[in-house]
Amino acid sequence: MAKKQKEEKVDLPQPEVKVEEPKTEKVVFRGPEVKPIVKKDSWEIKDRMYYLKNGRSPLTYLLKGSNIYWFDEEAGYERELKYTSNQRTVFVDEMKGEQRLEHIIFQNGSLFVPKNKTVLQKLLSLYHPHRDSLYEEYKPVKQAANEIDYLEMEIEALNAAKNIDIDMAEAIMRVEIGSKVADLSSKELRRDLLLYAKRNPALFLELVNDDNVQLRNFGIKATELGIIKISSDQRTFMWGTNDRKLMTVPFDEHPYSALASWFKTDEGMEVYSSIEKRLNA
């Protein structure tokens, strides 16, 4: 019987096993996504109407459409403008090729420009040197605001006219109708004052707030009554009784405006008091 061989244990090399650590992703918080802002042309596509200012309405009026300039603040210089029928811009330095000049004509004081003529609309509304001085674009909101301002000013003028004293009323109306004011009764004077305030509210309020209006009226009344008189050349005021010189009117000043200012001086105040006594005598 064969001898049983002793079994020897042999350690075989084991393959190296690499244990990989779990991968972790680094999370970076970037915040909400912000899209770049694209600036859009704010020009509103619509029909537009333009009017000549100051109520002018000639049968036809040709507005200058070439050899005009607009100052470009971003560029820092004046750019030449020209309205043509075959270009997509009014800036001459952006035009390419032939330039066919087109006329800009107002008829009966107005010009309607349809929405498909954007180039002409932008020239008239944004760049033309005569916009808002010779003509203006019709804007309903702006017109309504202007009408409200005017109505409020008219109300203010009428309230002032209603509460004004008779001497001030005479002074204001003398500016409007001159010496004829002396022939009006108090009722007529009040009526004409209210009509004047309604017709010219801005000028009326200006006169109400003018310190010299009453002084001018005072001087005119004194002249009409012969207490003082003015020379034929409108340059010198004198006493009516002895022709003694009171004051010389400065060059290029209205005689009675100059007299009103002179009444505020020390010498003028003495003369004013003397005239006032004679007027009230």
Short mmCIF file of C-alpha atoms in Angstrom, two decimals:
data_model
loop_
_atom_site.label_atom_id
_atom_site.label_comp_id
_atom_site.label_asym_id
_atom_site.label_seq_id
_atom_site.Cartn_x
_atom_site.Cartn_y
_atom_site.Cartn_z
CA MET A 1 0.00 0.00 0.00
CA ALA A 2 1.51 3.15 -1.15
CA LYS A 3 2.55 5.57 1.45
CA LYS A 4 0.21 8.44 1.66
CA GLN A 5 2.02 11.64 0.91
CA LYS A 6 1.67 14.40 3.32
CA GLU A 7 -0.28 17.25 1.85
CA GLU A 8 1.49 20.58 2.21
CA LYS A 9 -0.46 23.79 2.34
CA VAL A 10 0.85 26.27 -0.18
CA ASP A 11 -0.11 29.96 0.17
CA LEU A 12 -0.76 31.31 -3.29
CA PRO A 13 -0.38 35.10 -3.82
CA GLN A 14 -3.71 36.87 -3.60
CA PRO A 15 -4.60 39.55 -6.22
CA GLU A 16 -4.49 43.04 -4.80
CA VAL A 17 -7.95 44.49 -4.48
CA LYS A 18 -8.25 48.27 -4.53
CA VAL A 19 -11.11 49.70 -2.59
CA GLU A 20 -12.22 52.92 -4.18
CA GLU A 21 -13.68 55.61 -1.97
CA PRO A 22 -17.12 56.80 -3.01
CA LYS A 23 -16.91 59.81 -5.28
CA THR A 24 -18.55 63.01 -4.07
CA GLU A 25 -19.44 65.78 -6.49
CA LYS A 26 -18.59 69.33 -5.43
CA VAL A 27 -21.77 71.36 -5.58
CA VAL A 28 -21.35 75.04 -6.39
CA PHE A 29 -24.37 77.29 -5.81
CA ARG A 30 -24.64 79.62 -8.77
CA GLY A 31 -27.91 81.32 -7.97
CA PRO A 32 -30.78 81.74 -10.37
CA GLU A 33 -29.94 81.96 -14.03
CA VAL A 34 -29.83 85.53 -15.20
CA LYS A 35 -30.52 86.15 -18.83
CA PRO A 36 -28.86 89.16 -20.46
CA ILE A 37 -31.16 92.12 -20.88
CA VAL A 38 -31.68 92.96 -24.50
CA LYS A 39 -32.60 96.59 -24.95
CA LYS A 40 -35.48 96.90 -27.32
CA ASP A 41 -36.37 99.86 -29.44
CA SER A 42 -39.00 101.72 -27.44
CA TRP A 43 -40.40 103.38 -30.56
CA GLU A 44 -44.14 102.76 -30.78
CA ILE A 45 -45.38 101.79 -34.21
CA LYS A 46 -48.53 103.84 -34.85
CA ASP A 47 -49.99 106.55 -37.06
CA ARG A 48 -48.96 110.06 -36.04
CA MET A 49 -50.26 113.57 -36.67
CA TYR A 50 -48.23 116.79 -36.62
CA TYR A 51 -49.45 120.40 -36.44
CA LEU A 52 -47.87 123.79 -37.09
CA LYS A 53 -47.78 125.79 -33.87
CA ASN A 54 -49.51 129.09 -33.01
CA GLY A 55 -52.61 128.13 -34.98
CA ARG A 56 -50.95 128.57 -38.36
CA SER A 57 -52.73 126.77 -41.19
CA PRO A 58 -51.40 127.82 -44.60
CA LEU A 59 -52.63 125.90 -47.62
CA THR A 60 -49.21 124.24 -47.92
CA TYR A 61 -46.04 124.59 -45.90
CA LEU A 62 -42.73 122.98 -46.92
CA LEU A 63 -40.68 121.90 -43.92
CA LYS A 64 -36.94 121.80 -44.42
CA GLY A 65 -35.83 118.20 -44.94
CA SER A 66 -32.12 118.55 -45.76
CA ASN A 67 -29.08 120.54 -44.62
CA ILE A 68 -30.30 120.19 -41.05
CA TYR A 69 -28.36 118.81 -38.10
CA TRP A 70 -28.93 116.96 -34.82
CA PHE A 71 -26.41 116.86 -31.98
CA ASP A 72 -25.61 113.26 -31.05
CA GLU A 73 -24.61 113.33 -27.36
CA GLU A 74 -23.16 109.82 -27.44
CA ALA A 75 -21.01 110.56 -30.49
CA GLY A 76 -20.23 114.09 -29.33
CA TYR A 77 -20.84 115.88 -32.61
CA GLU A 78 -23.59 117.16 -34.92
CA ARG A 79 -24.89 114.70 -37.50
CA GLU A 80 -26.38 115.79 -40.79
CA LEU A 81 -30.01 114.81 -41.44
CA LYS A 82 -31.80 114.29 -44.72
CA TYR A 83 -35.20 112.83 -45.54
CA THR A 84 -35.14 110.64 -48.63
CA SER A 85 -37.52 108.22 -50.33
CA ASN A 86 -34.98 105.39 -50.78
CA GLN A 87 -32.99 105.26 -47.52
CA ARG A 88 -33.77 103.50 -44.24
CA THR A 89 -32.22 106.24 -42.11
CA VAL A 90 -32.21 110.02 -41.85
CA PHE A 91 -28.54 110.17 -40.88
CA VAL A 92 -26.43 111.03 -43.91
CA ASP A 93 -23.37 109.22 -42.50
CA GLU A 94 -25.38 105.96 -42.47
CA MET A 95 -26.77 106.27 -45.99
CA LYS A 96 -25.57 104.08 -48.84
CA GLY A 97 -25.79 104.80 -52.53
CA GLU A 98 -28.07 107.30 -54.21
CA GLN A 99 -30.09 109.70 -52.06
CA ARG A 100 -33.44 110.79 -53.48
CA LEU A 101 -34.64 113.79 -51.52
CA GLU A 102 -38.30 113.72 -50.44
CA HIS A 103 -40.39 116.80 -49.54
CA ILE A 104 -42.10 117.20 -46.15
CA ILE A 105 -45.33 119.13 -46.76
CA PHE A 106 -47.90 120.32 -44.21
CA GLN A 107 -51.34 120.91 -45.72
CA ASN A 108 -53.72 123.32 -43.99
CA GLY A 109 -51.35 123.35 -41.04
CA SER A 110 -51.20 119.58 -40.45
CA LEU A 111 -49.29 116.50 -41.63
CA PHE A 112 -50.50 112.91 -41.25
CA VAL A 113 -47.73 110.29 -41.28
CA PRO A 114 -48.87 106.63 -41.39
CA LYS A 115 -47.17 103.99 -39.24
CA ASN A 116 -45.31 102.44 -42.16
CA LYS A 117 -43.27 105.67 -42.61
CA THR A 118 -41.19 105.19 -39.47
CA VAL A 119 -38.16 107.02 -40.87
CA LEU A 120 -40.15 110.23 -41.41
CA GLN A 121 -41.88 109.86 -38.03
CA LYS A 122 -38.55 109.56 -36.19
CA LEU A 123 -37.16 112.56 -38.05
CA LEU A 124 -40.15 114.69 -37.04
CA SER A 125 -40.55 113.36 -33.48
CA LEU A 126 -36.93 112.92 -32.40
CA TYR A 127 -34.35 114.71 -34.52
CA HIS A 128 -35.68 117.68 -36.50
CA PRO A 129 -34.33 121.01 -35.15
CA HIS A 130 -37.71 122.73 -35.56
CA ARG A 131 -39.77 120.24 -33.54
CA ASP A 132 -41.72 121.84 -30.67
CA SER A 133 -40.83 125.30 -31.95
CA LEU A 134 -42.30 125.44 -35.46
CA TYR A 135 -44.48 122.34 -35.25
CA GLU A 136 -45.42 119.69 -32.68
CA GLU A 137 -46.70 116.15 -32.57
CA TYR A 138 -50.30 115.68 -31.51
CA LYS A 139 -50.31 113.92 -28.14
CA PRO A 140 -53.79 113.52 -26.59
CA VAL A 141 -52.51 113.00 -23.03
CA LYS A 142 -50.26 116.04 -23.15
CA GLN A 143 -53.03 118.15 -24.69
CA ALA A 144 -55.45 117.09 -21.95
CA ALA A 145 -52.89 118.03 -19.28
CA ASN A 146 -52.36 121.42 -20.90
CA GLU A 147 -56.11 122.02 -21.03
CA ILE A 148 -56.44 121.17 -17.34
CA ASP A 149 -53.61 123.58 -16.47
CA TYR A 150 -55.28 126.32 -18.49
CA LEU A 151 -58.70 125.73 -16.91
CA GLU A 152 -57.20 125.82 -13.41
CA MET A 153 -55.39 129.06 -14.24
CA GLU A 154 -58.65 130.52 -15.62
CA ILE A 155 -60.47 129.63 -12.38
CA GLU A 156 -57.68 131.24 -10.33
CA ALA A 157 -57.84 134.40 -12.46
CA LEU A 158 -61.64 134.66 -12.19
CA ASN A 159 -61.52 134.20 -8.40
CA ALA A 160 -58.88 136.92 -8.15
CA ALA A 161 -60.94 139.24 -10.37
CA LYS A 162 -64.03 138.65 -8.26
CA ASN A 163 -62.29 139.57 -4.99
CA ILE A 164 -60.04 142.39 -6.17
CA ASP A 165 -60.58 145.93 -4.87
CA ILE A 166 -61.84 148.66 -7.17
CA ASP A 167 -58.58 150.61 -7.31
CA MET A 168 -56.63 147.55 -8.42
CA ALA A 169 -59.35 146.69 -10.91
CA GLU A 170 -59.02 150.17 -12.42
CA ALA A 171 -55.23 149.82 -12.54
CA ILE A 172 -55.39 146.50 -14.39
CA MET A 173 -58.05 147.61 -16.87
CA ARG A 174 -56.11 150.79 -17.58
CA VAL A 175 -53.34 148.56 -18.91
CA GLU A 176 -55.89 146.98 -21.25
CA ILE A 177 -58.05 149.91 -22.42
CA GLY A 178 -56.11 153.00 -21.37
CA SER A 179 -57.86 156.22 -20.35
CA LYS A 180 -61.30 154.83 -21.36
CA VAL A 181 -61.39 153.18 -17.94
CA ALA A 182 -62.25 156.56 -16.42
CA ASP A 183 -65.63 156.51 -18.23
CA LEU A 184 -66.70 153.12 -16.87
CA SER A 185 -69.11 152.67 -13.98
CA SER A 186 -68.12 150.29 -11.20
CA LYS A 187 -70.46 147.61 -12.61
CA GLU A 188 -68.97 147.97 -16.09
CA LEU A 189 -65.48 147.88 -14.64
CA ARG A 190 -66.22 144.65 -12.77
CA ARG A 191 -67.76 143.06 -15.86
CA ASP A 192 -64.84 143.99 -18.11
CA LEU A 193 -62.36 142.81 -15.47
CA LEU A 194 -63.98 139.35 -15.30
CA LEU A 195 -64.04 139.09 -19.09
CA TYR A 196 -60.40 140.13 -19.25
CA ALA A 197 -59.44 137.52 -16.63
CA LYS A 198 -61.26 134.80 -18.58
CA ARG A 199 -59.76 135.87 -21.92
CA ASN A 200 -56.16 136.32 -20.74
CA PRO A 201 -55.77 134.51 -17.38
CA ALA A 202 -51.96 134.33 -17.50
CA LEU A 203 -51.51 138.04 -18.24
CA PHE A 204 -54.21 138.98 -15.72
CA LEU A 205 -52.48 137.05 -12.91
CA GLU A 206 -49.16 138.58 -13.90
CA LEU A 207 -50.65 142.07 -13.55
CA VAL A 208 -52.27 141.18 -10.22
CA ASN A 209 -48.87 140.18 -8.84
CA ASP A 210 -47.06 143.20 -10.33
CA ASP A 211 -46.35 145.74 -7.60
CA ASN A 212 -45.96 148.54 -10.14
CA VAL A 213 -49.40 148.23 -11.73
CA GLN A 214 -51.11 150.42 -9.16
CA LEU A 215 -48.25 152.90 -9.13
CA ARG A 216 -48.44 153.20 -12.93
CA ASN A 217 -52.17 153.77 -12.70
CA PHE A 218 -51.59 156.36 -9.96
CA GLY A 219 -49.14 158.23 -12.22
CA ILE A 220 -51.48 158.11 -15.20
CA LYS A 221 -54.41 159.47 -13.16
CA ALA A 222 -52.24 162.28 -11.82
CA THR A 223 -51.22 163.16 -15.38
CA GLU A 224 -54.81 163.07 -16.67
CA LEU A 225 -55.89 165.44 -13.89
CA GLY A 226 -53.00 167.81 -14.61
CA ILE A 227 -51.31 167.38 -11.21
CA ILE A 228 -48.17 166.29 -13.04
CA LYS A 229 -47.40 166.33 -16.72
CA ILE A 230 -45.02 164.67 -19.13
CA SER A 231 -42.97 166.38 -21.84
CA SER A 232 -43.81 165.93 -25.50
CA ASP A 233 -40.82 163.63 -26.00
CA GLN A 234 -42.05 161.40 -23.13
CA ARG A 235 -38.70 161.75 -21.34
CA THR A 236 -39.45 164.13 -18.44
CA PHE A 237 -42.12 164.37 -15.72
CA MET A 238 -42.87 167.82 -14.22
CA TRP A 239 -45.28 169.45 -11.80
CA GLY A 240 -48.35 170.62 -13.63
CA THR A 241 -48.44 174.01 -11.92
CA ASN A 242 -44.91 175.33 -12.35
CA ASP A 243 -43.20 172.88 -14.74
CA ARG A 244 -40.63 172.03 -12.10
CA LYS A 245 -38.84 168.85 -13.11
CA LEU A 246 -39.61 165.75 -11.07
CA MET A 247 -37.67 163.02 -12.86
CA THR A 248 -36.08 162.01 -16.16
CA VAL A 249 -37.20 158.77 -17.80
CA PRO A 250 -34.23 156.43 -18.41
CA PHE A 251 -33.51 155.52 -22.00
CA ASP A 252 -35.55 152.60 -23.41
CA GLU A 253 -37.95 152.49 -20.43
CA HIS A 254 -41.71 153.02 -20.55
CA PRO A 255 -42.45 156.45 -19.01
CA TYR A 256 -45.06 155.29 -16.49
CA SER A 257 -43.12 152.14 -15.56
CA ALA A 258 -40.13 154.37 -14.83
CA LEU A 259 -42.35 156.74 -12.83
CA ALA A 260 -43.74 153.82 -10.81
CA SER A 261 -40.22 152.70 -9.91
CA TRP A 262 -39.27 156.29 -9.03
CA PHE A 263 -42.21 156.55 -6.62
CA LYS A 264 -40.45 153.91 -4.49
CA THR A 265 -37.39 156.10 -3.92
CA ASP A 266 -37.09 158.54 -1.00
CA GLU A 267 -37.69 161.57 -3.21
CA GLY A 268 -40.45 159.82 -5.14
CA MET A 269 -42.30 158.84 -1.96
CA GLU A 270 -42.56 162.50 -0.93
CA VAL A 271 -43.96 163.41 -4.35
CA TYR A 272 -46.34 160.43 -4.18
CA SER A 273 -47.72 161.64 -0.82
CA SER A 274 -48.21 165.16 -2.20
CA ILE A 275 -50.04 163.86 -5.29
CA GLU A 276 -52.19 161.55 -3.16
CA LYS A 277 -53.37 164.50 -1.03
CA ARG A 278 -54.40 166.42 -4.14
CA LEU A 279 -56.20 163.40 -5.63
CA ASN A 280 -58.19 162.93 -2.43
CA ALA A 281 -58.91 166.61 -1.92
#
